[in-house]
PDB file of C-alpha atoms in Angstrom:
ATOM      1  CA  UNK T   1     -35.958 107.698  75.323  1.00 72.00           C
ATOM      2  CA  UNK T   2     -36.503 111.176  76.337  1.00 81.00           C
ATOM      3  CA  UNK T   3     -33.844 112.884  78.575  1.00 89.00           C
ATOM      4  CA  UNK T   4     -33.512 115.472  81.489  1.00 92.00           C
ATOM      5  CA  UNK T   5     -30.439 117.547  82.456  1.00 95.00           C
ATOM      6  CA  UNK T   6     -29.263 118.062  79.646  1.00 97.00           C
ATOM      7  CA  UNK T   7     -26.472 120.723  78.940  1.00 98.00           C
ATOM      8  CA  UNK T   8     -28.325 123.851  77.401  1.00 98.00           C
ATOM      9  CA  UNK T   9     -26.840 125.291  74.260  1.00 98.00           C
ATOM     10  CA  UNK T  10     -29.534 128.686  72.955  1.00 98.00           C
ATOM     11  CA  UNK T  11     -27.770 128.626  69.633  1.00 98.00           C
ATOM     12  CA  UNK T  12     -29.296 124.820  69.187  1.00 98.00           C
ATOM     13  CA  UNK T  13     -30.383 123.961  65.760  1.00 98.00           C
ATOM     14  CA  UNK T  14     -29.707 127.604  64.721  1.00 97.00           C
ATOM     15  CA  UNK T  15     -28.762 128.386  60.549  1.00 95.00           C
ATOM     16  CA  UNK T  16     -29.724 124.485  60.413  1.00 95.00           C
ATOM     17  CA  UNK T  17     -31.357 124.714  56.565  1.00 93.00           C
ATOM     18  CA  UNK T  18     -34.215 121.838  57.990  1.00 94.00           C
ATOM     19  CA  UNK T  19     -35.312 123.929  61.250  1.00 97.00           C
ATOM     20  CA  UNK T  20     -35.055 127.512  59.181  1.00 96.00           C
ATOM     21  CA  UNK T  21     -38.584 127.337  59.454  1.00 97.00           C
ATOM     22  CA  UNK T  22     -38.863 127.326  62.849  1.00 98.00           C
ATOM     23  CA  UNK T  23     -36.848 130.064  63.840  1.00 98.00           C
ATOM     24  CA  UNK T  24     -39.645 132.129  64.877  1.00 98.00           C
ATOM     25  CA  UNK T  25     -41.125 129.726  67.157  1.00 98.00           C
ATOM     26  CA  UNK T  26     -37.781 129.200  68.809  1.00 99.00           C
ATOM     27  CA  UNK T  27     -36.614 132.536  69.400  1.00 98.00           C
ATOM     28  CA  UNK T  28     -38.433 133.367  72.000  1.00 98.00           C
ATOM     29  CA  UNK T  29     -37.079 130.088  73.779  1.00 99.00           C
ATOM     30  CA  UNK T  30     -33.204 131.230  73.382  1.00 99.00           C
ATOM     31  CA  UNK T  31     -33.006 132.200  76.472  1.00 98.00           C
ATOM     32  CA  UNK T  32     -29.402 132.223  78.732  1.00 98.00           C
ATOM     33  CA  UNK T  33     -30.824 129.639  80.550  1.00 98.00           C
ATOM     34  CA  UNK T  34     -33.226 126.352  80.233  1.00 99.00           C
ATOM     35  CA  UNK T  35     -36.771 127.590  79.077  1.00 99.00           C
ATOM     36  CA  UNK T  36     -39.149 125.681  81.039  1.00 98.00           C
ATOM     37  CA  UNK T  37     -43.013 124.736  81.265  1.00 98.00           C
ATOM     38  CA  UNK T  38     -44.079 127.947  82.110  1.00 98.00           C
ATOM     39  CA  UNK T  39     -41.854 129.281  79.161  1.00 99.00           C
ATOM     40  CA  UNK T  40     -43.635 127.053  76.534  1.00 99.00           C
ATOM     41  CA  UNK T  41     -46.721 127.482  77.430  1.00 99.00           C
ATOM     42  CA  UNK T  42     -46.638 131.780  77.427  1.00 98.00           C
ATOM     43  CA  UNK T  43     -44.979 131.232  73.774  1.00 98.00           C
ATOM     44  CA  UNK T  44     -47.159 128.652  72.621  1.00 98.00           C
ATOM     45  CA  UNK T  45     -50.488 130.844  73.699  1.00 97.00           C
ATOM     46  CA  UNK T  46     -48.599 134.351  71.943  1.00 97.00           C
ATOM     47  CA  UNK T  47     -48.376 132.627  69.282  1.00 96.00           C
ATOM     48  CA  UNK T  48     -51.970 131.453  69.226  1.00 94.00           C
ATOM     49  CA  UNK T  49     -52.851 135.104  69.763  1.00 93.00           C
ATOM     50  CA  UNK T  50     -51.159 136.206  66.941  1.00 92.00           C
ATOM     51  CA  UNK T  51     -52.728 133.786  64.486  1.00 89.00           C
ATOM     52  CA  UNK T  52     -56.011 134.536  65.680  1.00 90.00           C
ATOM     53  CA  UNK T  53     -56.747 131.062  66.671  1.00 90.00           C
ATOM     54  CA  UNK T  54     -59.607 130.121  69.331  1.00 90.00           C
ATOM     55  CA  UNK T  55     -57.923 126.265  70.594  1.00 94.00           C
ATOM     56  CA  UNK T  56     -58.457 125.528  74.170  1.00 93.00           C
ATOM     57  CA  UNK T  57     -56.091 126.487  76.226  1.00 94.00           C
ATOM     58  CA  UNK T  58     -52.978 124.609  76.464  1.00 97.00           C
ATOM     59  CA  UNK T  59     -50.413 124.146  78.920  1.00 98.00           C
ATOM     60  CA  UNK T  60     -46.991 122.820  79.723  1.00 98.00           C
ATOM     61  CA  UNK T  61     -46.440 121.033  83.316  1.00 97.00           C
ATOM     62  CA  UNK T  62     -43.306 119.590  84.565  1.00 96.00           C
ATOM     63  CA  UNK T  63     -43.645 115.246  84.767  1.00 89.00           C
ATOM     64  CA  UNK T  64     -44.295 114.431  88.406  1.00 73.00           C
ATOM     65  CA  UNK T  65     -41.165 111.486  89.521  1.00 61.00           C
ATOM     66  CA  UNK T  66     -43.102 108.448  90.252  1.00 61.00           C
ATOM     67  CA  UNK T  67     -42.071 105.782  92.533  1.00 53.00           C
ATOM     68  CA  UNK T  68     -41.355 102.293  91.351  1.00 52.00           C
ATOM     69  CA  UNK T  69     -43.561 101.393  94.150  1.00 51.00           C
ATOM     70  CA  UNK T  70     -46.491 103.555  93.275  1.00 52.00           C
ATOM     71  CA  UNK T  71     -49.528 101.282  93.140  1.00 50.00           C
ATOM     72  CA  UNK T  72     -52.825 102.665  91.213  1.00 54.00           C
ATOM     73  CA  UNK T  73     -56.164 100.744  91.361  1.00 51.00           C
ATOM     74  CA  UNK T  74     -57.655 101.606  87.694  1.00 60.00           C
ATOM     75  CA  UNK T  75     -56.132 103.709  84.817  1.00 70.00           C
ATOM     76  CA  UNK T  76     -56.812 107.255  85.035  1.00 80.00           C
ATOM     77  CA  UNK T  77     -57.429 108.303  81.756  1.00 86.00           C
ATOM     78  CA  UNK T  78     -56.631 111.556  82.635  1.00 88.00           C
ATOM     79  CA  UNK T  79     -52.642 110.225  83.856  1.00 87.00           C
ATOM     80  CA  UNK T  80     -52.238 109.047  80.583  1.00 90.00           C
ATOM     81  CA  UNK T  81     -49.897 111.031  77.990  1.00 94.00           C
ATOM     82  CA  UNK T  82     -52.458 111.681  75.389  1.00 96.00           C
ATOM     83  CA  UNK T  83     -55.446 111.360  78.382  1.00 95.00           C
ATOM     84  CA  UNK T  84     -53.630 114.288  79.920  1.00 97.00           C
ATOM     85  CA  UNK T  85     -53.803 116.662  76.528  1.00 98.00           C
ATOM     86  CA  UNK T  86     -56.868 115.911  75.221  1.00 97.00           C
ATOM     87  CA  UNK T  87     -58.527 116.198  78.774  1.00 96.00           C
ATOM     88  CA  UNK T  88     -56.697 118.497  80.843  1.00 96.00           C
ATOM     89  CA  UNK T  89     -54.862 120.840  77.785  1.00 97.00           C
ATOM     90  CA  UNK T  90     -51.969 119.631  80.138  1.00 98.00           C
ATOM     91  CA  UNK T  91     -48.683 118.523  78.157  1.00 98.00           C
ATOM     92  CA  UNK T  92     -46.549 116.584  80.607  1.00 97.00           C
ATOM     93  CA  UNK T  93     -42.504 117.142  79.939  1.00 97.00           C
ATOM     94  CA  UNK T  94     -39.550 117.270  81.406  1.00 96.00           C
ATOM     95  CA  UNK T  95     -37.221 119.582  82.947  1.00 96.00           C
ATOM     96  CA  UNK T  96     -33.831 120.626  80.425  1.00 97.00           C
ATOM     97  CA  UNK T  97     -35.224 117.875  77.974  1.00 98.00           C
ATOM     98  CA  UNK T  98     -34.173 118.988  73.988  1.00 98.00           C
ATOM     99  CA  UNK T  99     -36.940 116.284  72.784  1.00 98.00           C
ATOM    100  CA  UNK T 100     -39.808 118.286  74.909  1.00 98.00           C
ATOM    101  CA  UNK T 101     -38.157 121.518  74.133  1.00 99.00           C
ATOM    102  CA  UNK T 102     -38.799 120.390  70.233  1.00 99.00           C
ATOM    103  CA  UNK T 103     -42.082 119.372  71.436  1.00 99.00           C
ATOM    104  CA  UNK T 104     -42.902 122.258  72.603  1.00 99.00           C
ATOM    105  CA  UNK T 105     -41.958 123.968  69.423  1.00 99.00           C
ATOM    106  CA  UNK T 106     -43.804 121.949  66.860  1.00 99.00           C
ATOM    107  CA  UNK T 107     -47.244 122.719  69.196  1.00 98.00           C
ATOM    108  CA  UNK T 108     -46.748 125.809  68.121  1.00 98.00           C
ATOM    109  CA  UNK T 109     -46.424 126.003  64.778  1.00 98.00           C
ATOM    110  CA  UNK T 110     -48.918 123.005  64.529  1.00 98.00           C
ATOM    111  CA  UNK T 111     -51.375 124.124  67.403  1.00 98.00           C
ATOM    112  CA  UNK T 112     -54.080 122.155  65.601  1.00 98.00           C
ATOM    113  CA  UNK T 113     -52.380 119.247  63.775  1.00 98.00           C
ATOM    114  CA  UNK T 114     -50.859 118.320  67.304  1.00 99.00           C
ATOM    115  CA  UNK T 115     -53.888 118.397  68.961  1.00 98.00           C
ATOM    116  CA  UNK T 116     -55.781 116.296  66.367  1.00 98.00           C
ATOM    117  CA  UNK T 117     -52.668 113.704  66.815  1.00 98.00           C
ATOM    118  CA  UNK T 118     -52.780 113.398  70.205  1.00 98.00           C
ATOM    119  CA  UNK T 119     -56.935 113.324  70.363  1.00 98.00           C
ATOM    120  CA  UNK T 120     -56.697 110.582  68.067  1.00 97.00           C
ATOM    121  CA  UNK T 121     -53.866 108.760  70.293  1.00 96.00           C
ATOM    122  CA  UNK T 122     -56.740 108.967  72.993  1.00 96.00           C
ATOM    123  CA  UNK T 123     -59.635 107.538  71.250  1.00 95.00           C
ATOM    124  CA  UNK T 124     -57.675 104.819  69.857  1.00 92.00           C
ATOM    125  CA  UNK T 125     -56.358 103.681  73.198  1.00 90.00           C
ATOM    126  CA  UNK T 126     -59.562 104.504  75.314  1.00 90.00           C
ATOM    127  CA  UNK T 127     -61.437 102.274  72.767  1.00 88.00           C
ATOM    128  CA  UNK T 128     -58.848  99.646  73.169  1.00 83.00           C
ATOM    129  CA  UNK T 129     -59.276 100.236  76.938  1.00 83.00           C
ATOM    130  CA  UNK T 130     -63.196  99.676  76.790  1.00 82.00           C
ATOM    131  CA  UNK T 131     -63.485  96.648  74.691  1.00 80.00           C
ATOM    132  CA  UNK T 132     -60.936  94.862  77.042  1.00 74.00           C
ATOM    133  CA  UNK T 133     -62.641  95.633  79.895  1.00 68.00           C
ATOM    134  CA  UNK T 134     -59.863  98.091  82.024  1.00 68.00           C
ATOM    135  CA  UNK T 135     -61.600 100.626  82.467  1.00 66.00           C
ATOM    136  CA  UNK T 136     -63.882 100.258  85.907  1.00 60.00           C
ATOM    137  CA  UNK T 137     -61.943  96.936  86.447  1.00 57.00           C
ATOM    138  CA  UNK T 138     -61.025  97.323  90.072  1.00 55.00           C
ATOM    139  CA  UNK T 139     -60.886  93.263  90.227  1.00 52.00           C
ATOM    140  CA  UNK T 140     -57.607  93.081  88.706  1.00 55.00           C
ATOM    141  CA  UNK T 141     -54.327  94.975  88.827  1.00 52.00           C
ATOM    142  CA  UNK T 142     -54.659  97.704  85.598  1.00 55.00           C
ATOM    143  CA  UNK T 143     -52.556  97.262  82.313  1.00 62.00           C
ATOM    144  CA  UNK T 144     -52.236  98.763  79.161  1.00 65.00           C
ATOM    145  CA  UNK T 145     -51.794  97.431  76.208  1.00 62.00           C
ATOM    146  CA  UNK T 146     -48.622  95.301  75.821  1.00 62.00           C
ATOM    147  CA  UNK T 147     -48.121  96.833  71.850  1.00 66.00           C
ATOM    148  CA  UNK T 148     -49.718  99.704  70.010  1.00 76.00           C
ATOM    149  CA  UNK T 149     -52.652  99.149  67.264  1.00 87.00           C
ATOM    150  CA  UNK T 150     -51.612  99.766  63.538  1.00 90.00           C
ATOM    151  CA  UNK T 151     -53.237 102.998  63.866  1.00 93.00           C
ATOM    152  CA  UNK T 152     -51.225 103.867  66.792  1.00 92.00           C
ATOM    153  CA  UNK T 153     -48.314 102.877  65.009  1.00 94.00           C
ATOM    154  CA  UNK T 154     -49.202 105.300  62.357  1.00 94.00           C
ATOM    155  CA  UNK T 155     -49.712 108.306  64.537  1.00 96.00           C
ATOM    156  CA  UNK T 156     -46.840 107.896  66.597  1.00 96.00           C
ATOM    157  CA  UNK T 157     -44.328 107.280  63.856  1.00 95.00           C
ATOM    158  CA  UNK T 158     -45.665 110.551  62.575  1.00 97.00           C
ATOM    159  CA  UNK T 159     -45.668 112.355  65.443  1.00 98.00           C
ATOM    160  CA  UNK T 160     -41.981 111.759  66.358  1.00 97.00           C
ATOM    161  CA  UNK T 161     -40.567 111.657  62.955  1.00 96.00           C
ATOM    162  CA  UNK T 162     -42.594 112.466  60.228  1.00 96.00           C
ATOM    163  CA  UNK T 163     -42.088 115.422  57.687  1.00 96.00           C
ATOM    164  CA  UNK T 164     -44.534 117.383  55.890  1.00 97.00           C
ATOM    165  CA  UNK T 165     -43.236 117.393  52.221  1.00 95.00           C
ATOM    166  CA  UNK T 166     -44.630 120.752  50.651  1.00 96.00           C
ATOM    167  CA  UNK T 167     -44.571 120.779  46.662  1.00 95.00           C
ATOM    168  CA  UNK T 168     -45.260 123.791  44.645  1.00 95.00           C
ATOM    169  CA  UNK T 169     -47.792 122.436  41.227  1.00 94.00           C
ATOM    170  CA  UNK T 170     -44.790 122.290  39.299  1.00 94.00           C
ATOM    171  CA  UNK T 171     -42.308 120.637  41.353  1.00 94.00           C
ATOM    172  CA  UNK T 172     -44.925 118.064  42.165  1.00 93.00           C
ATOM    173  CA  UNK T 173     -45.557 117.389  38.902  1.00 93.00           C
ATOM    174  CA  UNK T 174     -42.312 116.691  38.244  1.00 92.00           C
ATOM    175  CA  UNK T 175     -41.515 114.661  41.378  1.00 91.00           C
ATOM    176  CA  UNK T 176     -44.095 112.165  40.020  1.00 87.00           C
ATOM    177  CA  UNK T 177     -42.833 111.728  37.231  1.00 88.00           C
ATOM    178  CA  UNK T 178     -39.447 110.744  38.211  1.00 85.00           C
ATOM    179  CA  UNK T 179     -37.726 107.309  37.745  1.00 79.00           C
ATOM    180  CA  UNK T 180     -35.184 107.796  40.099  1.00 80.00           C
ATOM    181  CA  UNK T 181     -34.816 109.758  43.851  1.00 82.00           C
ATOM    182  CA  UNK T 182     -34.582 113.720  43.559  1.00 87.00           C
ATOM    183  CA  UNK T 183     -32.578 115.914  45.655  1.00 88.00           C
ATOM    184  CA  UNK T 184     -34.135 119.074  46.929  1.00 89.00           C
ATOM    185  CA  UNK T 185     -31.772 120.781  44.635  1.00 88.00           C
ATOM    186  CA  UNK T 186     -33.241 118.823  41.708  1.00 90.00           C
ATOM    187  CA  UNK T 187     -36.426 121.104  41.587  1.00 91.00           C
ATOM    188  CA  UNK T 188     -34.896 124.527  41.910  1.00 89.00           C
ATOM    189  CA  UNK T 189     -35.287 127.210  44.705  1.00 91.00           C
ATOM    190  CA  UNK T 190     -38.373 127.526  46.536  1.00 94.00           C
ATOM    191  CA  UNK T 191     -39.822 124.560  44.857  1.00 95.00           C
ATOM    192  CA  UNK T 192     -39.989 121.806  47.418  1.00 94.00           C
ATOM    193  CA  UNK T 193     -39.764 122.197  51.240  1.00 95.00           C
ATOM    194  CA  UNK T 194     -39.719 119.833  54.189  1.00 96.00           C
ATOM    195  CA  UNK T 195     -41.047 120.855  57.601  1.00 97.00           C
ATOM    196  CA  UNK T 196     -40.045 118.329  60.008  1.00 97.00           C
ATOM    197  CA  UNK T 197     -42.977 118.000  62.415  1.00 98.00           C
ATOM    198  CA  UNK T 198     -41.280 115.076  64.363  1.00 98.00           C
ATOM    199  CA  UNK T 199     -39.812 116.662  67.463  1.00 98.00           C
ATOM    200  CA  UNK T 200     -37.506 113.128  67.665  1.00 97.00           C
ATOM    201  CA  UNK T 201     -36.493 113.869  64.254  1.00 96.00           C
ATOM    202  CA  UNK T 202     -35.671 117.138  65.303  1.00 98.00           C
ATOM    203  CA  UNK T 203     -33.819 116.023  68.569  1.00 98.00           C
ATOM    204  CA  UNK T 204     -31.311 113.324  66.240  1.00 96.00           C
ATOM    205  CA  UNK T 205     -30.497 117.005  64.084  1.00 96.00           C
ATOM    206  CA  UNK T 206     -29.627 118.337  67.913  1.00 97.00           C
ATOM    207  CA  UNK T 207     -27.449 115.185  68.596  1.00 95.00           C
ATOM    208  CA  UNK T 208     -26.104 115.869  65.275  1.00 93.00           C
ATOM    209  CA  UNK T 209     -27.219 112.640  63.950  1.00 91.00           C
ATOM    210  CA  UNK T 210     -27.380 112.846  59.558  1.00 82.00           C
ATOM    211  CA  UNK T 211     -28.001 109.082  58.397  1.00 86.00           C
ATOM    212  CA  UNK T 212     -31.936 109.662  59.320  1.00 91.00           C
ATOM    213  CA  UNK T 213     -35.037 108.713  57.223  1.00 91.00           C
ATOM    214  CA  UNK T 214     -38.300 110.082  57.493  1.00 93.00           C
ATOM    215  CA  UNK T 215     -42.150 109.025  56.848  1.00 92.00           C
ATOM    216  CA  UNK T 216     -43.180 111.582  54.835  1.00 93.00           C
ATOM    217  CA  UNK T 217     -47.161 113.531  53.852  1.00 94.00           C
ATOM    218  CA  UNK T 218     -46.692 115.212  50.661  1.00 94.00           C
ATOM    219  CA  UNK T 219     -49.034 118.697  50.120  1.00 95.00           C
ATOM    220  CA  UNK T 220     -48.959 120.431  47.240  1.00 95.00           C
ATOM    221  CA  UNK T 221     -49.445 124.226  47.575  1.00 95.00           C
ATOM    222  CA  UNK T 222     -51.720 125.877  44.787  1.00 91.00           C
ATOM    223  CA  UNK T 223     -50.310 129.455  43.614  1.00 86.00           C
ATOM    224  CA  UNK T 224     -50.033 131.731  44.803  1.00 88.00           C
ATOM    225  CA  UNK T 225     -49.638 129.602  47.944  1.00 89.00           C
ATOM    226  CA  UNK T 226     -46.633 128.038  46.816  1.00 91.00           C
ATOM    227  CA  UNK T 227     -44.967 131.255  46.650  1.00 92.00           C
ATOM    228  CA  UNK T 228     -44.815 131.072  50.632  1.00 94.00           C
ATOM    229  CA  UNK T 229     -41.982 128.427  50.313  1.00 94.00           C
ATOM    230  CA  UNK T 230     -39.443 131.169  49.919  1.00 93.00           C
ATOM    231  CA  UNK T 231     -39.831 132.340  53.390  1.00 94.00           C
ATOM    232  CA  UNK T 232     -39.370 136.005  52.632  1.00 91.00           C
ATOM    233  CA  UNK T 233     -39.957 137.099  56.303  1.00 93.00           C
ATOM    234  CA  UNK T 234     -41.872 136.058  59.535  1.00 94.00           C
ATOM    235  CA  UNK T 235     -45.236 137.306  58.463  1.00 94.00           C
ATOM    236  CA  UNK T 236     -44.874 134.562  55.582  1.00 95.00           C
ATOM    237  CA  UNK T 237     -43.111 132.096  57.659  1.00 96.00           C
ATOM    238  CA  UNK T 238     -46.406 132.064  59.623  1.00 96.00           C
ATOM    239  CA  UNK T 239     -49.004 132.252  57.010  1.00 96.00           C
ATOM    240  CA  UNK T 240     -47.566 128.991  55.701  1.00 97.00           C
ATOM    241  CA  UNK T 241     -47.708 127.188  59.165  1.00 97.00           C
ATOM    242  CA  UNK T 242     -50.963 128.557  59.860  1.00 96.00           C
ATOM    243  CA  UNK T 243     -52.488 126.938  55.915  1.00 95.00           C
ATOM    244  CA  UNK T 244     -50.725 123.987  56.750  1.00 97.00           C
ATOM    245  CA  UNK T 245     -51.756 122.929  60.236  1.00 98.00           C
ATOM    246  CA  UNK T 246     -55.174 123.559  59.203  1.00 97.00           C
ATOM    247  CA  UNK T 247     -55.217 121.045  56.068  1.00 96.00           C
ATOM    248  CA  UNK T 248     -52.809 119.024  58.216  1.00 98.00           C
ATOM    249  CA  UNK T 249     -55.450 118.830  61.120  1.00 98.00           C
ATOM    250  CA  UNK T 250     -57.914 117.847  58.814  1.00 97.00           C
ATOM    251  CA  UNK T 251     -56.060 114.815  57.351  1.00 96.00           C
ATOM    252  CA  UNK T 252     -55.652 113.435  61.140  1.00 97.00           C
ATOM    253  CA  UNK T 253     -58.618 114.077  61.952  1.00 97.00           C
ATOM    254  CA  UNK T 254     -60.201 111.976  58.863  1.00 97.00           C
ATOM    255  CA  UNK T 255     -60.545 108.541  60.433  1.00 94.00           C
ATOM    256  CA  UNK T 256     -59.569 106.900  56.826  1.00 95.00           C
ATOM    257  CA  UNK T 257     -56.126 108.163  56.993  1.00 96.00           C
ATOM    258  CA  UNK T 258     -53.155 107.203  59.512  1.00 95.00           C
ATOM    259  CA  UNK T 259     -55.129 104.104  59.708  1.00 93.00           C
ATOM    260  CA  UNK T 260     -51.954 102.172  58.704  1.00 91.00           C
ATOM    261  CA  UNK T 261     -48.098 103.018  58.991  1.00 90.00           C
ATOM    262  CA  UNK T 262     -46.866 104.223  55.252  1.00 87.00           C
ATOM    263  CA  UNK T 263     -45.933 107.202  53.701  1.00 87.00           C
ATOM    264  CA  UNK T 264     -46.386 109.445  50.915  1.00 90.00           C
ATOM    265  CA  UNK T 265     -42.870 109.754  50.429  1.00 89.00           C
ATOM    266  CA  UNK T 266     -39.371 109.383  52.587  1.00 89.00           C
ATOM    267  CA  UNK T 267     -37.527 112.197  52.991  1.00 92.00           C
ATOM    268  CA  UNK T 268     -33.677 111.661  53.414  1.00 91.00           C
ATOM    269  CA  UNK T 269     -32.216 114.329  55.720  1.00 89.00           C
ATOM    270  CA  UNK T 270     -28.504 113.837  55.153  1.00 83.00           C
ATOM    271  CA  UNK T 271     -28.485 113.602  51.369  1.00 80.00           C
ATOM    272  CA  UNK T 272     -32.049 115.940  50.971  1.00 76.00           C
ATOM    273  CA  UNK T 273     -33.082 113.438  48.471  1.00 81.00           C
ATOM    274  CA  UNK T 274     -37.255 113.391  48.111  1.00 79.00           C
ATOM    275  CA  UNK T 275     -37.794 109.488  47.389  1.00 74.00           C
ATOM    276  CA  UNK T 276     -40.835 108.642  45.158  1.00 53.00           C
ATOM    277  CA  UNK T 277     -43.710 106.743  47.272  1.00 51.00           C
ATOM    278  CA  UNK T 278     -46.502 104.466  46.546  1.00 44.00           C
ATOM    279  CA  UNK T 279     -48.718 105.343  43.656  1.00 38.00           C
ATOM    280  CA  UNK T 280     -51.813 107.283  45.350  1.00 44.00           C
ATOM    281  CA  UNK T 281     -53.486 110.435  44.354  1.00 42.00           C
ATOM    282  CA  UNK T 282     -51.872 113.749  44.992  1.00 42.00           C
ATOM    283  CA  UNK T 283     -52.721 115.106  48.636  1.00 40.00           C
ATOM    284  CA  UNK T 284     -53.428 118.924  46.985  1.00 38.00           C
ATOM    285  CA  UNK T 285     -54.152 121.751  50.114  1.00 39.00           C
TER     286      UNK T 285
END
C-alpha cells in the first residue's frame, strides 16, 4: 500500500547498479526538499520535449482525502485511477510518497508504454463496467468489481513490478540455450540489462528490500542497437528509453499480449540471476 509522509532522502536509489538507468530522469527530482505534483509533471513534459515526442499532455495532481462517509450515486469513470489518465492526462498521487515519486519517474522514461498500460487498465474495466450493467445504474448503490480480470492481473503485475530484460543477439542466443539460471555476469559487460519499469519494484530497492522476483519481457536489441546497453552518456541513456518505450508501447497495446499473467523470464534482483522462461519465440525490437 502506497504511503505519504515519508522521510525524504535526495540521494535515494543513487549508484544503485538496477536504477543506473534512471539517473537522468531522477536528477532533476533531487531536490533539498519533497518534489511534488507540480515537480513531476514540469520534468515529465522536459523530458517529452527533448525526445521530440507529441503525447497529450500529462499531469501530476495531488489525491483529494475522501471521507469514509462520502456517498457517490454512479461511478465516474473519470474518478477512477486509470479513468483519470486516460481521460483527464491527470495522474492522481500522493504527497512525500517514494512509490508515486518512482511513478512519476518510470512515466518518463516510458511516456508511451505507461500510457498504453494504463489505457488498457481502462478499457478492460469500463468493458467489465458495461456488460454488468454499472454504468447509468442509478437504481442501486455503485460497485466495482470485487477481483481483477486475468488481463488485469497481467497489466498490473507488470506495471508495479515487471522488468524489461534487454538482450544483445548474442547474449540472447546464449540465454536460450542455457540449462541452468545465468547471472548477469554470466554474459559479459554490456550484454544483458534489466530496466525495472515497476515503480513497486523500485520502491522495495528504496526500503532496501533484496529477496525480490520479477515478471520479466525479454527484447533483444539488433546491432548496433545493442551497443546502447553500455550507457556511455545521457544522450545514449535516452536513445535506448526512447527505442524501447516505443516497441514496449506496441506490445501493450497488441490486444493478444498481457492477456494472461506470465513472463518471458524472472529476473532475480538480489542474486542478478536471468532465469530461463517458457519456450516462446524471441520478442526481437
Amino acid at each position: 500500500m502506497p504511503k505519504s509522509g515519508q522521510p525524504w532522502d535526495q540521494s535515494f536509489l543513487a549508484g544503485h547498479p538496477l536504477f543506473r538507468a534512471f539517473e537522468p530522469f531522477a536528477r532533476p527530482l533531487r531536490t533539498p526538499t519533497w518534489p511534488g505534483p507540480d515537480d513531476f509533471t514540469r520534468v515529465c513534459a522536459e523530458f517529452c520535449a527533448r525526445s521530440g515526442l507529441e503525447l497529450p499532455p500529462l499531469s501530476f495532481r495531488a489525491m483529494e482525502k475522501k471521507s469514509r462517509r462520502e456517498k457517490r450515486t454512479s461511478v465516474e469513470l473519470e474518478r477512477l485511477y486509470d479513468g483519470s489518465i486516460t481521460l483527464s492526462g491527470e495522474v492522481p498521487c500522493l504527497r512525500e510518497s517514494y512509490h508515486d515519486l518512482l511513478n512519476a519517474i518510470v512515466f518518463c522514461a516510458f511516456p508511451r508504454a505507461k500510457r498504453a498500460l494504463h489505457a488498457r487498465q481502462f478499457r478492460a474495466l469500463k468493458t467489465w463496467l458495461e456488460e454488468n450493467g454499472v454504468l447509468g445504474d442509478e437504481t442501486s448503490a455503485p460497485r466495482l468489481p470485487g477481483a481483477r480480470s486475468r488481463e488485469q492481473d497481467a497489466l498490473t503485475i507488470f506495471d508495479e513490478g515487471g522488468t524489461v530484460l534487454l538482450f544483445t543477439e548474442r547474449a540472447h542466443e546464449k540465454w536460450r540455450g542455457a540449462r541452468t539460471r545465468l547471472s548477469l555476469e554470466d554474459f559479459g559487460p554490456d550484454q544483458v540489462l534489466p530496466l525495472l519499469f515497476g515503480h513497486a519494484l523500485l520502491e522495495h530497492l528504496v526500503e532496501g528490500q533484496r529477496a525480490l522476483r520479477s515478471s520479466g519481457v525479454v527484447m533483444v536489441l539488433p546491432e548496433p542497437k545493442g551497443e546502447l546497453l553500455a550507457l556511455a552518456g545521457e544522450k545514449d541513456v535516452l536513445e535506448l528509453f526512447a527505442y524501447v518505450d516505443a516497441r514496449l508501447a506496441e506490445r501493450l497495446e497488441d490486444p493478444k499480449e498481457f492477456r494472461l499473467p506470465g513472463a518471458d523470464s524472472i529476473f532475480e534482483l538480489s542474486s542478478g540471476k536471468v532465469l530461463v522462461g517458457p519456450p516462446k519465440p524471441a520478442w526481437h525490437l
